[in-house]
Every structure is written in C-alpha cells, then in structure tokens.
Coordinates of C-alpha atoms in Angstrom, one line a residue:
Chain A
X48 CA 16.7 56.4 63.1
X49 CA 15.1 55.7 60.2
X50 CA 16.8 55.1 56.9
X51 CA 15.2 55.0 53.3
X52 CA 16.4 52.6 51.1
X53 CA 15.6 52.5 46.7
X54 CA 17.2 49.4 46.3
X55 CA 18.4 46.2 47.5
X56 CA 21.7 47.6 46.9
X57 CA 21.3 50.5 49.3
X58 CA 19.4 48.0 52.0
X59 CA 23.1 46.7 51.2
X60 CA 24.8 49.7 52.0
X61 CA 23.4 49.6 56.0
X62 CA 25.3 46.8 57.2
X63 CA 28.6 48.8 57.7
X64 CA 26.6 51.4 59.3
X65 CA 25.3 48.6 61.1
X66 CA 28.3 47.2 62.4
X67 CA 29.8 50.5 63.2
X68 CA 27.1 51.4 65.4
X69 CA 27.0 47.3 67.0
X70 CA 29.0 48.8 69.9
X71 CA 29.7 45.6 72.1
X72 CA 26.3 43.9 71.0
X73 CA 26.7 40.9 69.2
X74 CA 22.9 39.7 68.4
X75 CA 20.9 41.5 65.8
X76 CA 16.8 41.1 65.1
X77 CA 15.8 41.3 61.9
X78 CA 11.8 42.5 61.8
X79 CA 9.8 42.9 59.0
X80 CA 7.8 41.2 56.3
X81 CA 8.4 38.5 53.6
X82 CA 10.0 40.8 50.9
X83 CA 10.7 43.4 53.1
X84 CA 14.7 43.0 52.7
X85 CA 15.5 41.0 55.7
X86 CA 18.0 38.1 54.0
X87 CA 19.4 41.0 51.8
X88 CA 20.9 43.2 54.7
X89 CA 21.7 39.4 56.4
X90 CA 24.0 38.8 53.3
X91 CA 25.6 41.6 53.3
X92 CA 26.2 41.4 56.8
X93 CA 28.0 38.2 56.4
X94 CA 29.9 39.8 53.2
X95 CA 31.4 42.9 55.8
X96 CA 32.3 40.2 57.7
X97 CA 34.4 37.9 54.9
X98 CA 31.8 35.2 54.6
X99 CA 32.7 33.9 51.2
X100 CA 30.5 31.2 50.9
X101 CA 27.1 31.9 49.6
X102 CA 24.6 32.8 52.1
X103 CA 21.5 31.9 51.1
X104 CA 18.3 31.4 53.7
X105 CA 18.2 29.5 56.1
X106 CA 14.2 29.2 56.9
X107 CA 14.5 25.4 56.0
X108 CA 16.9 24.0 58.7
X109 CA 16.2 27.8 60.5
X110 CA 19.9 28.4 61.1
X111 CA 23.4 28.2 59.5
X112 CA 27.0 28.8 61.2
X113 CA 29.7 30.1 58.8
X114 CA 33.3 30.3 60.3
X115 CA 34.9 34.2 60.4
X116 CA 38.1 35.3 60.7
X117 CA 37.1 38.5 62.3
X118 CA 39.0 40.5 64.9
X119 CA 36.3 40.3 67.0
X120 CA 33.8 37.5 65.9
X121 CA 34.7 33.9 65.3
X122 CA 31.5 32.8 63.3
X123 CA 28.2 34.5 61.8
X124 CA 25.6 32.5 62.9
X125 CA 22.4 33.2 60.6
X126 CA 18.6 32.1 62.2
X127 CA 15.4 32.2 60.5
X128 CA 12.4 31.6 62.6
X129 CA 10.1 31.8 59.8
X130 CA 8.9 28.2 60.3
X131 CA 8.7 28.4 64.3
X132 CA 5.1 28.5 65.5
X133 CA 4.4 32.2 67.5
X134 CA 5.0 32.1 71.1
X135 CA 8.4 29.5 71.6
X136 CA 10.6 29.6 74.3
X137 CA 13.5 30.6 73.1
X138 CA 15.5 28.1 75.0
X139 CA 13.5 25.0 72.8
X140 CA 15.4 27.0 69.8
X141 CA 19.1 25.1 70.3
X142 CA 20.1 29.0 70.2
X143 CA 21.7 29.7 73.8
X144 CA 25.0 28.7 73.2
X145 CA 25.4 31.5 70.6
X146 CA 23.2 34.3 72.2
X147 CA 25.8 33.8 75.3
X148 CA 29.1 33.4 73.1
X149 CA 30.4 37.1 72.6
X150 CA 32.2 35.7 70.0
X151 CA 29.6 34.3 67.9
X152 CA 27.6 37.8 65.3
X153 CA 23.6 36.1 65.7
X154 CA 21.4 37.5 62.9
X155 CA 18.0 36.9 63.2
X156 CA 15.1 36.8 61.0
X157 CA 11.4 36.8 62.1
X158 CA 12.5 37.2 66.1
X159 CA 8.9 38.3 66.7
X160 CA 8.2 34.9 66.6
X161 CA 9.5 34.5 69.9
X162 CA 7.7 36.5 72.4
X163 CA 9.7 39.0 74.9
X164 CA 12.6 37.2 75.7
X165 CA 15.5 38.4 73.5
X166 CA 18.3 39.5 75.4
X167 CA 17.7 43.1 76.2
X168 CA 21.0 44.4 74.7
X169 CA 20.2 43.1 71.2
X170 CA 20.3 45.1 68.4
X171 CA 16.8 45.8 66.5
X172 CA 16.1 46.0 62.9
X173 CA 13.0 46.7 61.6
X174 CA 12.0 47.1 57.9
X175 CA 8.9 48.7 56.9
X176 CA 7.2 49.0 53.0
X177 CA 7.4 52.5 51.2
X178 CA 4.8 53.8 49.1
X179 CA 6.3 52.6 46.2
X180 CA 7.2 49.4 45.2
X181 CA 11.0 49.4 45.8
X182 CA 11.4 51.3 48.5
X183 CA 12.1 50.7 51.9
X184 CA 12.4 52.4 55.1
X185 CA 14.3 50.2 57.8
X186 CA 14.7 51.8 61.4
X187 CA 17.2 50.9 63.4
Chain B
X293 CA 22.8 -10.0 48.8
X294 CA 23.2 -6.8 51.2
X295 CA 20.7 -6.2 52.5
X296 CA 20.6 -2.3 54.0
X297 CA 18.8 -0.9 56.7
X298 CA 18.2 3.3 55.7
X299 CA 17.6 5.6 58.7
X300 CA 16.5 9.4 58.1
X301 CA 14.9 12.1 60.4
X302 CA 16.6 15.3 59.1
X303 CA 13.3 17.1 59.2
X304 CA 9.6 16.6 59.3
X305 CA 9.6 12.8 58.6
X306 CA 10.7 9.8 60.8
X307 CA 11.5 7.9 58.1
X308 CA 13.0 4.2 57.8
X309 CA 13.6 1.1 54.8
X310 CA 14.7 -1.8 53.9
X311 CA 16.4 -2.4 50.1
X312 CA 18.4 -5.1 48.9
X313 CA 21.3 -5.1 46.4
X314 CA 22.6 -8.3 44.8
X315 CA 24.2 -8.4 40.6
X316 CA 23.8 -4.8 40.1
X317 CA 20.4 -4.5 41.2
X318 CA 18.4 -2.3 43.9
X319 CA 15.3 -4.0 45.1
X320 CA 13.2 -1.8 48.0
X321 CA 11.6 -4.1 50.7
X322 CA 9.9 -1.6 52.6
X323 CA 9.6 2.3 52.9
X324 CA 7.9 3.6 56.0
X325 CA 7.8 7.0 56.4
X326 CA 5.8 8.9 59.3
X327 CA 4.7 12.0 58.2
X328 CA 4.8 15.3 61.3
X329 CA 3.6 17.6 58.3
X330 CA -0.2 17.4 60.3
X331 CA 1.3 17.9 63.8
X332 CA 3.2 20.6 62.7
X333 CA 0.1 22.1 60.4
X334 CA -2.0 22.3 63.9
X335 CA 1.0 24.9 65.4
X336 CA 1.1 26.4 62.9
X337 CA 4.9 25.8 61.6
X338 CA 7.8 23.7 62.6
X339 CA 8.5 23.2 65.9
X340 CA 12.1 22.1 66.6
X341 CA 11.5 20.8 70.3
X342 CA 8.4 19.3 68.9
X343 CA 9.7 17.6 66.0
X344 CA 12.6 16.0 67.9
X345 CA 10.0 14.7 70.5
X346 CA 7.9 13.0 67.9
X347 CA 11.3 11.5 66.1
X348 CA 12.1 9.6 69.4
X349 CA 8.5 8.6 69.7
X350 CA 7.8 7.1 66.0
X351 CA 12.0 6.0 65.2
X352 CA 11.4 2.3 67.0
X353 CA 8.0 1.8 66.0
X354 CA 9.3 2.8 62.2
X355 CA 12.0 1.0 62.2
X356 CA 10.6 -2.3 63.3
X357 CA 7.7 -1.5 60.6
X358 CA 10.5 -1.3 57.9
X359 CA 12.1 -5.0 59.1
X360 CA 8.6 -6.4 59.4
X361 CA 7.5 -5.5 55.9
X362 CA 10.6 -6.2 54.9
X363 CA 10.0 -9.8 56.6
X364 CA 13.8 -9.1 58.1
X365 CA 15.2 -9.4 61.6
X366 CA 17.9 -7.1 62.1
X367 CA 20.1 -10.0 62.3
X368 CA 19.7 -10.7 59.0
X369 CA 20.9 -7.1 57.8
X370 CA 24.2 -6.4 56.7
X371 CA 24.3 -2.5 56.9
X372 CA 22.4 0.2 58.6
X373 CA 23.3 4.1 56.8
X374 CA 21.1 6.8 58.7
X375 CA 21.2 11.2 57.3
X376 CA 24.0 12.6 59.3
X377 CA 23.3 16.3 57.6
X378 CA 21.8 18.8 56.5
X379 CA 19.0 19.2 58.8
X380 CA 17.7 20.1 62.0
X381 CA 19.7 19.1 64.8
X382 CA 17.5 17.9 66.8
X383 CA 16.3 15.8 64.8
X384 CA 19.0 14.6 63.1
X385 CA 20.8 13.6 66.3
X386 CA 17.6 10.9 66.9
X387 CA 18.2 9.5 63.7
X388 CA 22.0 9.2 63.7
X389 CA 22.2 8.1 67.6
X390 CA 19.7 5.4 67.1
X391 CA 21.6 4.4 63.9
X392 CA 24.7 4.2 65.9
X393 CA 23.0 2.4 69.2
X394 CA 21.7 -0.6 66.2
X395 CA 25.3 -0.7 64.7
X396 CA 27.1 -0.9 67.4
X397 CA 24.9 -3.7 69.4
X398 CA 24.6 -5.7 66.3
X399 CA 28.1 -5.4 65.4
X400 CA 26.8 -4.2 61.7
X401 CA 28.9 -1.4 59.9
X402 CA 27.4 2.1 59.5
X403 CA 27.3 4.4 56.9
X404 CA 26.6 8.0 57.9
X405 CA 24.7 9.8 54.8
X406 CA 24.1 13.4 53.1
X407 CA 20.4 13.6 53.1
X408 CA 21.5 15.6 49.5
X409 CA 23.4 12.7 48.1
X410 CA 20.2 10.1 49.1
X411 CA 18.3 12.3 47.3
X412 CA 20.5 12.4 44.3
X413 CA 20.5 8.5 43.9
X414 CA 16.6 8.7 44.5
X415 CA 15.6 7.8 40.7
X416 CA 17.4 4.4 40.9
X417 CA 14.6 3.2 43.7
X418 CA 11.9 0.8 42.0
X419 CA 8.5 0.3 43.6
X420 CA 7.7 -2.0 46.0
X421 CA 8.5 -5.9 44.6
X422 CA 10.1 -4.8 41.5
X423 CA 13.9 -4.6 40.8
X424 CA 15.9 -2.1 38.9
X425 CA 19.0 -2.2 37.2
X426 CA 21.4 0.1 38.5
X427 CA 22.8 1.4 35.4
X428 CA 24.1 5.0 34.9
X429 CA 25.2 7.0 32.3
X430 CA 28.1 9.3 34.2
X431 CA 28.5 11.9 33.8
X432 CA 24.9 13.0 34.5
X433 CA 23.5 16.6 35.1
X434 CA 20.8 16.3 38.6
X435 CA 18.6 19.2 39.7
X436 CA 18.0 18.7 43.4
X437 CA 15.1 21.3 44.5
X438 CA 13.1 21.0 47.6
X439 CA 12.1 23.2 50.6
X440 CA 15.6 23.0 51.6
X441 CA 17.5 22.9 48.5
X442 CA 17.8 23.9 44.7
X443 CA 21.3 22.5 43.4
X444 CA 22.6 21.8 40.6
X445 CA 25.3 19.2 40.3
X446 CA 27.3 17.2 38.0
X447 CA 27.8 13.4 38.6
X448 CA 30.6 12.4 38.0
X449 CA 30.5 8.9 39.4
X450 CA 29.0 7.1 42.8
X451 CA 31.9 9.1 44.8
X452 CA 32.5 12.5 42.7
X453 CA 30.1 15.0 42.3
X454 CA 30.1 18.7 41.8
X455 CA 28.1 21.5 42.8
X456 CA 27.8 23.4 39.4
X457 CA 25.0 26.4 41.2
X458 CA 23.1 26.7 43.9
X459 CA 20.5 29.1 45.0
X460 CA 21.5 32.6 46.3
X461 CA 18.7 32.8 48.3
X462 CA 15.9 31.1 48.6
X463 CA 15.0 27.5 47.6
X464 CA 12.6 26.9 45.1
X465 CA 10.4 24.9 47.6
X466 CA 10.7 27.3 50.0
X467 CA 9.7 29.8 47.4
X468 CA 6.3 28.3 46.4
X469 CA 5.8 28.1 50.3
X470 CA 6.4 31.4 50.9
X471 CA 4.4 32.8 47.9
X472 CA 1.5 30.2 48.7
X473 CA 1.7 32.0 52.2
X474 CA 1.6 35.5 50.4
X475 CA -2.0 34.7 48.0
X476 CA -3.6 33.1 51.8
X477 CA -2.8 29.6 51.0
X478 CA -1.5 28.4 54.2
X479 CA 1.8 27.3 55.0
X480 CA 3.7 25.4 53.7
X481 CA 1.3 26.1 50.9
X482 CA 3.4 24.5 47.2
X483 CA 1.1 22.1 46.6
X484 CA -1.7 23.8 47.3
X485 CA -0.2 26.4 45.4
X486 CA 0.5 24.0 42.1
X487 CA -3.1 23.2 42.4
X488 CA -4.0 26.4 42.1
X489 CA -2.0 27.5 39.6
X490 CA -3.6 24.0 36.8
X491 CA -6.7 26.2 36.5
X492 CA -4.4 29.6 35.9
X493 CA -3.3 31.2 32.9
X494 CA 0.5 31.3 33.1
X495 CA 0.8 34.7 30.4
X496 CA -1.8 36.8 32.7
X497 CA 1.4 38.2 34.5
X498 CA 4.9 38.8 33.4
X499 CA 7.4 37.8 36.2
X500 CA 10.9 38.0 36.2
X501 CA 13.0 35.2 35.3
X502 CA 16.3 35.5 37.7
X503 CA 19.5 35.2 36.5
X504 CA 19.0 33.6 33.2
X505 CA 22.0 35.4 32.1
X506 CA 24.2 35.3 35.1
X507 CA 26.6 33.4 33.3
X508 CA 26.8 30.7 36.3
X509 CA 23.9 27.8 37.4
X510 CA 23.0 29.6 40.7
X511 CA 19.4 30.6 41.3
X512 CA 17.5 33.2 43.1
X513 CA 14.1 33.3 43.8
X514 CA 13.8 35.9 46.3
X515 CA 12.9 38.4 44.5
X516 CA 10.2 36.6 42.2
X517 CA 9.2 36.6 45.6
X518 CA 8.7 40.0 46.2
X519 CA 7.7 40.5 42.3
X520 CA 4.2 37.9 43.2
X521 CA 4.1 40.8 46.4
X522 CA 3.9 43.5 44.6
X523 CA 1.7 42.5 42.1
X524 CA -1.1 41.1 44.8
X525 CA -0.7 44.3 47.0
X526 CA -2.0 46.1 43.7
X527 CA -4.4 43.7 43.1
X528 CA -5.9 43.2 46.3
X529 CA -9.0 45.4 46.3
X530 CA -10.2 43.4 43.0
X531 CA -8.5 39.7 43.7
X532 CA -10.4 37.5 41.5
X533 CA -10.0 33.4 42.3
X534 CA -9.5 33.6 38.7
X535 CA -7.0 36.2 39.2
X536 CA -5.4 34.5 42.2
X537 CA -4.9 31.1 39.9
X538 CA -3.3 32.9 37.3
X539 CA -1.1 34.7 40.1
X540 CA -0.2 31.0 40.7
X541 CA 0.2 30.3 37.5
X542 CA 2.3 32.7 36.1
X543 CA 5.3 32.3 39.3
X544 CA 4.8 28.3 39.1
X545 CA 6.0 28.9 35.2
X546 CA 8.8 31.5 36.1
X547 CA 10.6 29.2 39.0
X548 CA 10.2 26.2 36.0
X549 CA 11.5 28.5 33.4
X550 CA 13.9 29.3 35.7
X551 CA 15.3 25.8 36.6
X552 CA 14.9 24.4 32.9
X553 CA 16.8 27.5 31.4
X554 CA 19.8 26.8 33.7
X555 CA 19.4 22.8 32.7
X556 CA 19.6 23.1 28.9
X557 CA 22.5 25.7 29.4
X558 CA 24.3 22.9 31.7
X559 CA 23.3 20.2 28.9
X560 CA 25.1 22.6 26.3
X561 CA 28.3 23.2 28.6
X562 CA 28.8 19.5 29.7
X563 CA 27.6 17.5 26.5
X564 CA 25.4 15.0 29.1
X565 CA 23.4 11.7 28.0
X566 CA 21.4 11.7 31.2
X567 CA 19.7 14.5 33.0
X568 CA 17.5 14.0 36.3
X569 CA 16.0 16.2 38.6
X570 CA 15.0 14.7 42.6
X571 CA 13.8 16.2 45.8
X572 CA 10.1 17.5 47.0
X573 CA 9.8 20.0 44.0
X574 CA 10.0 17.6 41.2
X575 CA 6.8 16.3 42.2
X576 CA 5.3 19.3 40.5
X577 CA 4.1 18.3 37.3
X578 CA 4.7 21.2 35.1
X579 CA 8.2 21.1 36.3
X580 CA 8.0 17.2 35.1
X581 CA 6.4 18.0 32.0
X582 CA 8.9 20.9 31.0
X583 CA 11.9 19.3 31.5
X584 CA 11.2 16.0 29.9
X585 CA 9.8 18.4 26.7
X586 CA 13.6 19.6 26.9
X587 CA 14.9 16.5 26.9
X588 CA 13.6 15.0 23.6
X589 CA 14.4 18.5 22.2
X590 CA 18.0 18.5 23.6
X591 CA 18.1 14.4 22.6
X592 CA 19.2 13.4 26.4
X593 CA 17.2 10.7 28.6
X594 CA 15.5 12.4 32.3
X595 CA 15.5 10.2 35.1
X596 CA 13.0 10.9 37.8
X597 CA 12.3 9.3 40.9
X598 CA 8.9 7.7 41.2
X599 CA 6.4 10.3 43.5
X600 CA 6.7 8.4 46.6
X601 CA 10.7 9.2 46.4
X602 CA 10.3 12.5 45.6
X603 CA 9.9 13.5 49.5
X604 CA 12.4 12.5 52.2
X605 CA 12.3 9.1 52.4
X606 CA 14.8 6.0 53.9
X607 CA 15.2 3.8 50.8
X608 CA 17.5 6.9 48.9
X609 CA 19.8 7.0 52.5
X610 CA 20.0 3.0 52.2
X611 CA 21.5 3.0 48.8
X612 CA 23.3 6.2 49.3
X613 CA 24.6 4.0 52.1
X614 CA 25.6 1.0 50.1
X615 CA 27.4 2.7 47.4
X616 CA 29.5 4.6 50.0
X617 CA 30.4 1.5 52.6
X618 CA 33.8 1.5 51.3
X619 CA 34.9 4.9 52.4
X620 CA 33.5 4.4 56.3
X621 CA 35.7 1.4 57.3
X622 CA 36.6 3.2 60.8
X623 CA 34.2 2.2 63.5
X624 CA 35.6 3.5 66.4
X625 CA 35.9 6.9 64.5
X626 CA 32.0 6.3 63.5
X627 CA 30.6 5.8 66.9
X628 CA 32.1 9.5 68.3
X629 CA 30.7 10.8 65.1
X630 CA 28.0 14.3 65.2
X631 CA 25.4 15.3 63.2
X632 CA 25.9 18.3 61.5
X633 CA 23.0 20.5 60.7
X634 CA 24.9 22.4 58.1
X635 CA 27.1 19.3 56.4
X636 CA 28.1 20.2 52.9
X637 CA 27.5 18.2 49.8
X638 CA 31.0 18.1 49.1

C-alpha cells in the first residue's frame, strides 16, 4: 500500500502503522535512495519502541544494538549496509544471531545490497521520490 | 621510561606504534599503519569478512614493523593498549585478541582503549624523533569528526570527559562521503570532494545550516544531505564542472559553518583556554583554517593533531593507553574481556 508522505515528520508518522501491521515479523528492509527517508522512519522506529538514546546512522560500523524494554522485543538492532559491496552473503554480515532471535526488532537499511536471501517473512519498506522536492511516497 | 606498545584495527586500518613517555613527555618511535582503503576501493565498499581477513594477515607483520622502527623487542616494552570499541567487530576482535595473546605471554599489563578517547589525545603526538611536552590546559573544548563520528566533548581532565552533542544523524565524514557519492565522485569520496570544492565558489548555493539554534551542541547533517540532492537533481541537465565545484563548495562551507558555529557557542558557555578539533575530518583545510580564524577572534589557543594523526592511527591508542594504566589493574578480568562494536565514550 502506498503511502505519501510531505514531510519528515509524516515519514515519522508510519512507524506505528508499521509496527501495528509487524504481525509476528520481527526484521524490517528499508529500500530506497540516499535522502529518500530511510534513517528517519529507522529513528522513529526506535522512538515507538523507547529508545532514548540518540539514534543516529549507523553506515560507519553498519550496525548498532540498543537495549528495549518492550513487551515483545528485547533490543532494536539498527543495520546499514550502505558500505557493503553488492552481492555479500549475508552470513559474512555477523547478522544471524539477530535475524534468528525473535526477540531482537532488525531494521535494515540498503538490504538490496545483499542479493535474495533475506528471510522470506521480512517486512519490506520501500521509499520512492515525489515529484516535488519533499515529498515521498513509501510502499509498504 | 614507559615505553607503550598501541594496537588498533577498529576499521579500515591495521594499525600499530611504539611511543615513549618519560618527565612529562610523549615521544612516538614508530607509527605503522596499513592502509585496506585500496582493497576495499576495488569491491567497491567495505567488506566486513574481508576486512577482518586482511587484519589477521597484516597485525604480525605491523606489529613487528612498529618494534623494529622502534629498534624495540617486545621485551623491552612495558605496556601494550589495543581499541576495544567502537568499531567493526570483526575487526576489532583481531586487534584486541592479539593484544591480549602479547600481554598475557609477556606478562605485560594491558590497557583496552576507546578508539574516541585515542583520538581525543591525538594533538599531543609529535612527529617522528621529536618530543612534546604533554601540557594541557583542562578544561578544554575537542571536536572529534570523522566517518564515524562528530562529538563534541568537554575535557575535563585525562579521566573525565563529557559528551556536550553529538550528531543526530549522520557524521560529518560520512556526510561528505555520501554527498561526494551524490555529484559521481566515488566512494568514500571527502577528499576528493574537498578538492573539488578549492576551485568552487562557496556563495553560488545557499544550504542550510542545521540546528544553529537548537539550543544544544548536537549536529545533523542529513538533511544538508538531501538539500545538495535536490539541488543536483535540478541541475542535472545543465551540470557544469564549474557548477559541480561550487556544489562542493558551498556544502563543504555549510558542514564547517556548522561545526564552528556550535564551537564558538561552546567557547561562550564554558569560558575555555584551549579548543582542539581530531579525527579524519579535520584534515580538511577549510575546517583548519575556520576554526583557527575563531580562535584568535574568540582569544583561545587550537590544538590540532599533525595530518598523519588525523586518520586512525596506533600512537593516539598508546598514549590513550598510558594515561589510563591506572584504572585497568585487573588482569584476570582483562583477558575474558570483548570487544564491543558499539562501546560508549563514557
């Protein structure tokens, strides 16, 4: 379903929706370009959840773990694959432990850089440019 | 004199050196440092896997180029500190276990080190042969911006430091990356990017300058990001290189705006003598230029390390390292000691 968005503040808006609509998945794929409002919807994510610490991106050491006190989740665990070369394994990544622990929300940025083998009950994001400069239109 | 032995492989470079400390001085007896930046050029980004494998391949051979140079054995060292965090783990783990495997065979305490605080001590390294006082002027006010990283933090003294603002989202580093990436310039593209931007007009485009008035020190560059986006996506058709330098012009200028801004309103809070600003990014030399311009006008001194400390390197671990051997006196505790890809500065 595809949702426009004017503003960083309503890309905001969509991680409730989000999580409402998670059902029992527990990784989600963040696609789209640089700019596109990837990190945004990541932080806000991690804000739903009560991440208090700042969240900022994690492309440099490509992931960060922040403890939750969720119901349901025990930590958000925040990848960027923006500096991984196309066509990894994802099993190279140091990932696995997460993608298997129910417990553990993965967000993902840039998953296409791994090709084909996400998990096939992972939950897709994608982001796409409007036709003007702010705008947004993320499918998911 | 102690004589320290630095280990660091949080990232792209295997890196290791040999300083000396004896009456208040710092002297550096080698700094080798093995560069993957080409290896990972030819995939095309980092590769985790890839970057651990090379750490195991180069840490021995860089190591025993640091004692050589040095003209040490590691008999005659008295203290081996190695980057426990933040970092990539896989490479972390090569530096730290190897660190560990040296300290415990040669019975020689270890110092386990944030790659952030190394950096923040990396203006007291002098150059090869030459010795430097290590005198400072607490409290201080240091900038720490790299790939990784844009902090900025309050020194208090050699053990208290605190994190004044930090980035919300992006690094600045990562930021001229990314944008270098945008305008074609490869990746990681900053200093090609800086280079650029010496032949660009800096007042051709107006760019945001985030969160001047945000009333805290934290930073965000994202969306200068997406500002330099826009304005090539309109540009495109007609993209001069003229037009392209003064792209790189103009966002070089906002990021330094930026960070100076946020310095002089830290000066003005916390009444400093000293202000310094370390990691990759203050390389660049308009950032250089800028801040030292605001420290005659704000009547402070600026410390900055010399370029070859700038990047990750071993000598900043090793003194990092020798100011903190007090606080690690608990071997045993040491040797069952992780490396921890997300260690905070504090």
């Amino acid at each position: 379903m595809y949702h426009t968005s004017y503003s960083p503040q309503e890309t905001r808006q969509l991680a409730r929706e989000i999580l409402r609509r998670l059902g029992t998945k527990h990784i989600i794929l963040l696609q789209g370009e640089l700019g596109s409002g990837k990190t945004v919807l990541a932080q806000a994510l991690a804000e739903e959840l009560g991440v208090k610490d700042t969240v900022n991106s994690p492309t440099y050491v490509l992931m960060k773990v922040y403890p939750l006190n969720d119901k349901r989740f025990k930590r958000f665990v925040h990848v960027d694959l923006y500096r991984i070369d196309y066509d990894q394994r994802l099993d190279d990544l140091g990932l696995s432990d997460y993608l298997q622990d129910e417990e553990s929300l993965v967000v993902v940025e840039w998953p296409e850089r791994i090709i084909g083998s996400w998990p096939y009950d992972s939950f897709w994001v994608r982001f796409y440019f409007g036709d003007k400069s702010d705008i947004r239109v993320i499918d998911f | 004199m102690k004589r320290i032995l630095g280990i660091e492989t949080s990232c792209d470079e295997t890196a290791a050196a040999v300083i000396g400390v004896e009456s208040g001085q710092v002297q550096v007896f080698s700094n080798v440092v093995s560069s993957q930046m080409e290896i990972h050029a030819r995939y095309g980004g980092v590769v985790p896997e890839v970057a651990a494998r090379q750490h195991i391949k180069n840490i021995i051979p860089v190591i025993d180029q640091a004692l050589s140079k040095a003209q040490l054995s590691l008999g005659e060292i008295d203290l081996v500190a190695a980057t426990l965090g933040p970092g990539l783990i896989g490479s972390l783990m090569v530096g730290w276990e190897t660190a560990k495997t040296l300290a415990w065979a040669q019975n020689l305490p270890l110092v386990p080190v944030n790659h952030l605080v190394g950096h923040l001590w990396s203006w007291l390294l002098p150059g090869e042969g030459e010795k430097k006082d290590i005198e400072v002027p607490f409290p201080y006010l240091s900038l720490i911006v790299s790939g990784g990283h844009t902090e900025l933090v309050l020194v208090n003294s050699f053990f208290d430091w605190q994190i004044l603002g930090r980035t919300v989202d992006d690094a600045a580093g990562e930021a001229f990356d990314k944008v270098a990436k945008l305008l074609g310039l490869g990746y990681p593209g900053g200093p090609a990017l800086s280079k650029l931007a010496q032949s660009g007009k800096t007042d051709e485009f107006s760019l945001p300058r985030p969160m001047l008035n945000s009333g805290d020190f934290n930073f965000s560059f994202s969306g200068l990001k997406t500002a330099v986006l826009y304005l090539y996506q309109k540009l495109e058709s007609n993209l001069t290189s003229e037009k392209l330098a003064d792209l790189a012009a103009s966002f070089e200028a906002a990021v330094v705006d930026t960070l100076s801004a946020k310095m002089e309103q830290a000066i003005d809070k916390y009444q400093v003598k000293m202000i310094s600003v370390v990691g990759g990014v203050s390389a660049n030399q308009r950032l250089r230029r800028q801040l030292s311009d605001l420290a005659k006008i704000k009547n402070v001194s600026l410390e900055m390390p010399q370029l070859r400390y700038t990047g990750d390197n071993a000598a900043m671990i090793a003194l990092a390292g020798y100011f903190d051997r007090e606080n690690y006196q608990n071997k045993q505790k040491l040797l069952s000691l992780s490396p921890d890809p997300n260690l905070p500065i504090k």
